[in-house]
Amino acid sequence: MADNYNAILDYEEKFAKNLAFQLRAGRPQPAWHFFVPFKFLFEFFAAKREVDQFAGEFLFLRKPALEGARAAADSARQSKPAEIETAIRDRLTPNTPYADEMFRRQAALAQLLLDHYSLLLNSTGRNYASLVRHAYTSRAGYESFLRKLAAAENEIDRIILAIRGGSAELQAQTALKQKAAHTLRTREAQDIFKK
């Protein structure tokens, strides 16, 4: 089970970083970058900082859900879904607009991830792709999960847009993120289940 856990965590970290790089590449560079010698140094450090920050945010629900799935699968330990809910509540500011709805949406996403990770932890394989192939057995089954995952993530994005005012720039960034995630996951599903 430790190998499965590590393969899943490694996949999620790589996916988060890949998505962050896609978002960064989709944004135009400021004109002053073209006139600065060694701009690659600025770009390198800025990209690293942005990618790490995005990955931390992206993995916020995924790591506790993976831990919860591992705890549920381990007969010596008990599952602690309340810990996931506590982590979500601790992160939310109480008595703010949409706090209850955000909690419900994030808890639903965490449960979806917990179920997915439980399937993968109990699967067999050498890497993430083989775990998915054995857990879902068909591309259609995995794509069904990916659609549910995207819908849950998009609902959270909708609430974030409402909280932050939904400026045109934020809407464009959110749309870019959703499109990039869809593209990466579609390609991934094709690669995993190619015959």
Short mmCIF file of C-alpha atoms in Angstrom, two decimals:
data_model
loop_
_atom_site.label_atom_id
_atom_site.label_comp_id
_atom_site.label_asym_id
_atom_site.label_seq_id
_atom_site.Cartn_x
_atom_site.Cartn_y
_atom_site.Cartn_z
CA MET A 1 0.00 0.00 0.00
CA ALA A 2 2.90 2.38 0.65
CA ASP A 3 3.93 2.13 -3.02
CA ASN A 4 0.38 2.95 -4.14
CA TYR A 5 0.23 5.88 -1.72
CA ASN A 6 3.52 7.28 -3.01
CA ALA A 7 2.47 6.82 -6.65
CA ILE A 8 -0.80 8.69 -6.04
CA LEU A 9 0.85 11.52 -4.12
CA ASP A 10 3.59 11.83 -6.74
CA TYR A 11 0.96 11.99 -9.50
CA GLU A 12 -1.05 14.70 -7.71
CA GLU A 13 2.07 16.81 -7.08
CA LYS A 14 3.19 16.51 -10.71
CA PHE A 15 -0.30 17.28 -12.00
CA ALA A 16 -0.50 20.41 -9.82
CA LYS A 17 2.87 21.65 -11.02
CA ASN A 18 2.10 20.85 -14.65
CA LEU A 19 -1.21 22.72 -14.37
CA ALA A 20 0.56 25.70 -12.79
CA PHE A 21 3.10 25.78 -15.64
CA GLN A 22 0.25 25.64 -18.17
CA LEU A 23 -1.40 28.63 -16.50
CA ARG A 24 1.84 30.57 -16.39
CA ALA A 25 2.55 29.84 -20.06
CA GLY A 26 -0.94 31.07 -20.96
CA ARG A 27 -0.24 34.53 -19.57
CA PRO A 28 1.59 37.07 -21.73
CA GLN A 29 4.95 38.25 -20.42
CA PRO A 30 5.41 41.93 -19.61
CA ALA A 31 7.23 43.90 -22.31
CA TRP A 32 10.03 44.94 -19.96
CA HIS A 33 11.16 41.28 -19.76
CA PHE A 34 12.46 41.55 -23.31
CA PHE A 35 14.84 44.39 -22.42
CA VAL A 36 16.35 42.96 -19.26
CA PRO A 37 19.57 40.98 -19.47
CA PHE A 38 19.34 37.60 -17.77
CA LYS A 39 15.55 37.83 -17.55
CA PHE A 40 15.51 34.06 -17.34
CA LEU A 41 16.68 34.39 -13.72
CA PHE A 42 13.68 36.57 -12.85
CA GLU A 43 11.41 34.22 -14.72
CA PHE A 44 12.88 31.13 -13.09
CA PHE A 45 12.42 32.39 -9.54
CA ALA A 46 8.99 33.87 -10.22
CA ALA A 47 7.83 30.65 -11.89
CA LYS A 48 9.14 28.49 -9.07
CA ARG A 49 7.41 30.63 -6.45
CA GLU A 50 4.11 30.64 -8.39
CA VAL A 51 4.20 26.91 -9.08
CA ASP A 52 4.93 26.05 -5.45
CA GLN A 53 2.13 28.32 -4.24
CA PHE A 54 -0.37 26.91 -6.74
CA ALA A 55 0.63 23.32 -5.93
CA GLY A 56 0.14 23.96 -2.21
CA GLU A 57 -3.36 25.32 -2.84
CA PHE A 58 -4.20 22.51 -5.25
CA LEU A 59 -3.04 19.81 -2.82
CA PHE A 60 -4.85 21.34 0.17
CA LEU A 61 -7.79 18.89 -0.04
CA ARG A 62 -5.96 16.11 -1.82
CA LYS A 63 -3.40 15.32 0.87
CA PRO A 64 -5.92 14.94 3.74
CA ALA A 65 -8.23 12.92 1.46
CA LEU A 66 -5.35 10.62 0.56
CA GLU A 67 -4.42 10.28 4.23
CA GLY A 68 -8.05 9.47 5.04
CA ALA A 69 -8.17 6.81 2.33
CA ARG A 70 -4.95 5.29 3.62
CA ALA A 71 -6.30 5.28 7.16
CA ALA A 72 -9.51 3.59 5.99
CA ALA A 73 -7.56 0.96 4.05
CA ASP A 74 -5.18 0.25 6.91
CA SER A 75 -6.81 -2.27 9.25
CA ALA A 76 -4.68 -1.10 12.16
CA ARG A 77 -5.97 2.46 11.93
CA GLN A 78 -9.42 3.98 11.73
CA SER A 79 -10.64 6.40 9.12
CA LYS A 80 -10.90 9.97 10.32
CA PRO A 81 -13.08 11.92 7.86
CA ALA A 82 -13.74 14.46 10.61
CA GLU A 83 -10.09 15.55 10.31
CA ILE A 84 -10.69 16.53 6.68
CA GLU A 85 -13.75 18.56 7.66
CA THR A 86 -11.78 20.23 10.45
CA ALA A 87 -8.99 21.16 8.02
CA ILE A 88 -11.56 22.69 5.67
CA ARG A 89 -13.30 24.62 8.45
CA ASP A 90 -9.98 25.90 9.83
CA ARG A 91 -9.14 27.32 6.43
CA LEU A 92 -12.44 29.09 5.92
CA THR A 93 -13.24 32.41 7.51
CA PRO A 94 -16.48 31.94 9.47
CA ASN A 95 -19.41 34.32 9.10
CA THR A 96 -18.36 35.45 5.63
CA PRO A 97 -20.56 35.23 2.57
CA TYR A 98 -20.52 31.77 1.02
CA ALA A 99 -18.59 30.17 3.93
CA ASP A 100 -21.20 27.44 4.46
CA GLU A 101 -21.57 26.78 0.75
CA MET A 102 -17.78 26.69 0.30
CA PHE A 103 -17.52 24.20 3.17
CA ARG A 104 -20.17 21.94 1.60
CA ARG A 105 -18.52 22.08 -1.82
CA GLN A 106 -15.03 21.42 -0.47
CA ALA A 107 -16.32 18.58 1.72
CA ALA A 108 -18.03 17.04 -1.33
CA LEU A 109 -14.80 17.32 -3.33
CA ALA A 110 -12.84 15.77 -0.46
CA GLN A 111 -15.31 12.85 -0.30
CA LEU A 112 -15.05 12.32 -4.07
CA LEU A 113 -11.25 12.28 -3.78
CA LEU A 114 -11.37 9.99 -0.75
CA ASP A 115 -13.45 7.45 -2.70
CA HIS A 116 -11.13 7.72 -5.72
CA TYR A 117 -7.99 7.30 -3.61
CA SER A 118 -9.53 4.34 -1.79
CA LEU A 119 -10.06 2.62 -5.14
CA LEU A 120 -6.47 3.31 -6.16
CA LEU A 121 -4.96 2.26 -2.84
CA ASN A 122 -6.75 -1.08 -3.11
CA SER A 123 -5.73 -1.51 -6.75
CA THR A 124 -2.65 -3.21 -8.11
CA GLY A 125 0.00 -1.69 -10.30
CA ARG A 126 3.51 -0.30 -10.53
CA ASN A 127 2.56 3.33 -11.16
CA TYR A 128 -0.39 5.70 -11.18
CA ALA A 129 -1.51 4.74 -14.69
CA SER A 130 -1.61 1.02 -13.90
CA LEU A 131 -3.43 1.71 -10.61
CA VAL A 132 -6.09 3.64 -12.54
CA ARG A 133 -6.37 0.93 -15.23
CA HIS A 134 -6.95 -1.77 -12.62
CA ALA A 135 -9.26 0.34 -10.43
CA TYR A 136 -11.54 1.64 -13.20
CA THR A 137 -11.11 -1.14 -15.81
CA SER A 138 -12.38 1.13 -18.62
CA ARG A 139 -11.70 4.57 -19.96
CA ALA A 140 -15.41 5.40 -19.68
CA GLY A 141 -15.39 4.67 -15.94
CA TYR A 142 -12.34 6.84 -15.35
CA GLU A 143 -13.69 9.64 -17.52
CA SER A 144 -16.91 9.54 -15.50
CA PHE A 145 -14.84 10.17 -12.36
CA LEU A 146 -12.94 12.99 -14.13
CA ARG A 147 -16.23 14.68 -15.11
CA LYS A 148 -17.43 14.54 -11.49
CA LEU A 149 -14.06 15.87 -10.33
CA ALA A 150 -14.17 18.77 -12.81
CA ALA A 151 -17.76 19.60 -11.83
CA ALA A 152 -16.83 19.69 -8.13
CA GLU A 153 -13.76 21.84 -8.79
CA ASN A 154 -15.75 24.19 -11.04
CA GLU A 155 -18.36 24.70 -8.32
CA ILE A 156 -15.61 25.76 -5.93
CA ASP A 157 -14.24 28.10 -8.59
CA ARG A 158 -17.73 29.59 -9.02
CA ILE A 159 -17.90 30.39 -5.32
CA ILE A 160 -14.41 31.88 -5.34
CA LEU A 161 -15.42 34.13 -8.24
CA ALA A 162 -18.50 35.25 -6.30
CA ILE A 163 -16.44 35.98 -3.18
CA ARG A 164 -13.75 37.93 -5.05
CA GLY A 165 -16.15 39.91 -7.18
CA GLY A 166 -15.69 38.05 -10.46
CA SER A 167 -13.51 40.56 -12.30
CA ALA A 168 -12.90 39.91 -15.99
CA GLU A 169 -9.26 39.06 -15.27
CA LEU A 170 -10.17 36.55 -12.56
CA GLN A 171 -12.83 35.00 -14.78
CA ALA A 172 -10.29 34.64 -17.58
CA GLN A 173 -7.74 33.03 -15.21
CA THR A 174 -10.38 30.64 -13.89
CA ALA A 175 -11.51 29.69 -17.39
CA LEU A 176 -7.87 29.13 -18.40
CA LYS A 177 -7.31 26.90 -15.36
CA GLN A 178 -10.43 24.84 -16.05
CA LYS A 179 -9.55 24.44 -19.73
CA ALA A 180 -5.94 23.48 -18.94
CA ALA A 181 -7.07 20.92 -16.34
CA HIS A 182 -9.56 19.43 -18.81
CA THR A 183 -6.90 19.20 -21.54
CA LEU A 184 -4.35 17.57 -19.21
CA ARG A 185 -6.89 15.07 -17.86
CA THR A 186 -8.24 14.18 -21.31
CA ARG A 187 -4.72 13.51 -22.57
CA GLU A 188 -3.97 11.52 -19.41
CA ALA A 189 -7.07 9.33 -19.82
CA GLN A 190 -6.12 8.65 -23.45
CA ASP A 191 -2.59 7.70 -22.44
CA ILE A 192 -3.70 5.47 -19.58
CA PHE A 193 -6.24 3.51 -21.59
CA LYS A 194 -4.61 3.44 -25.01
CA LYS A 195 -4.69 -0.02 -26.50
#
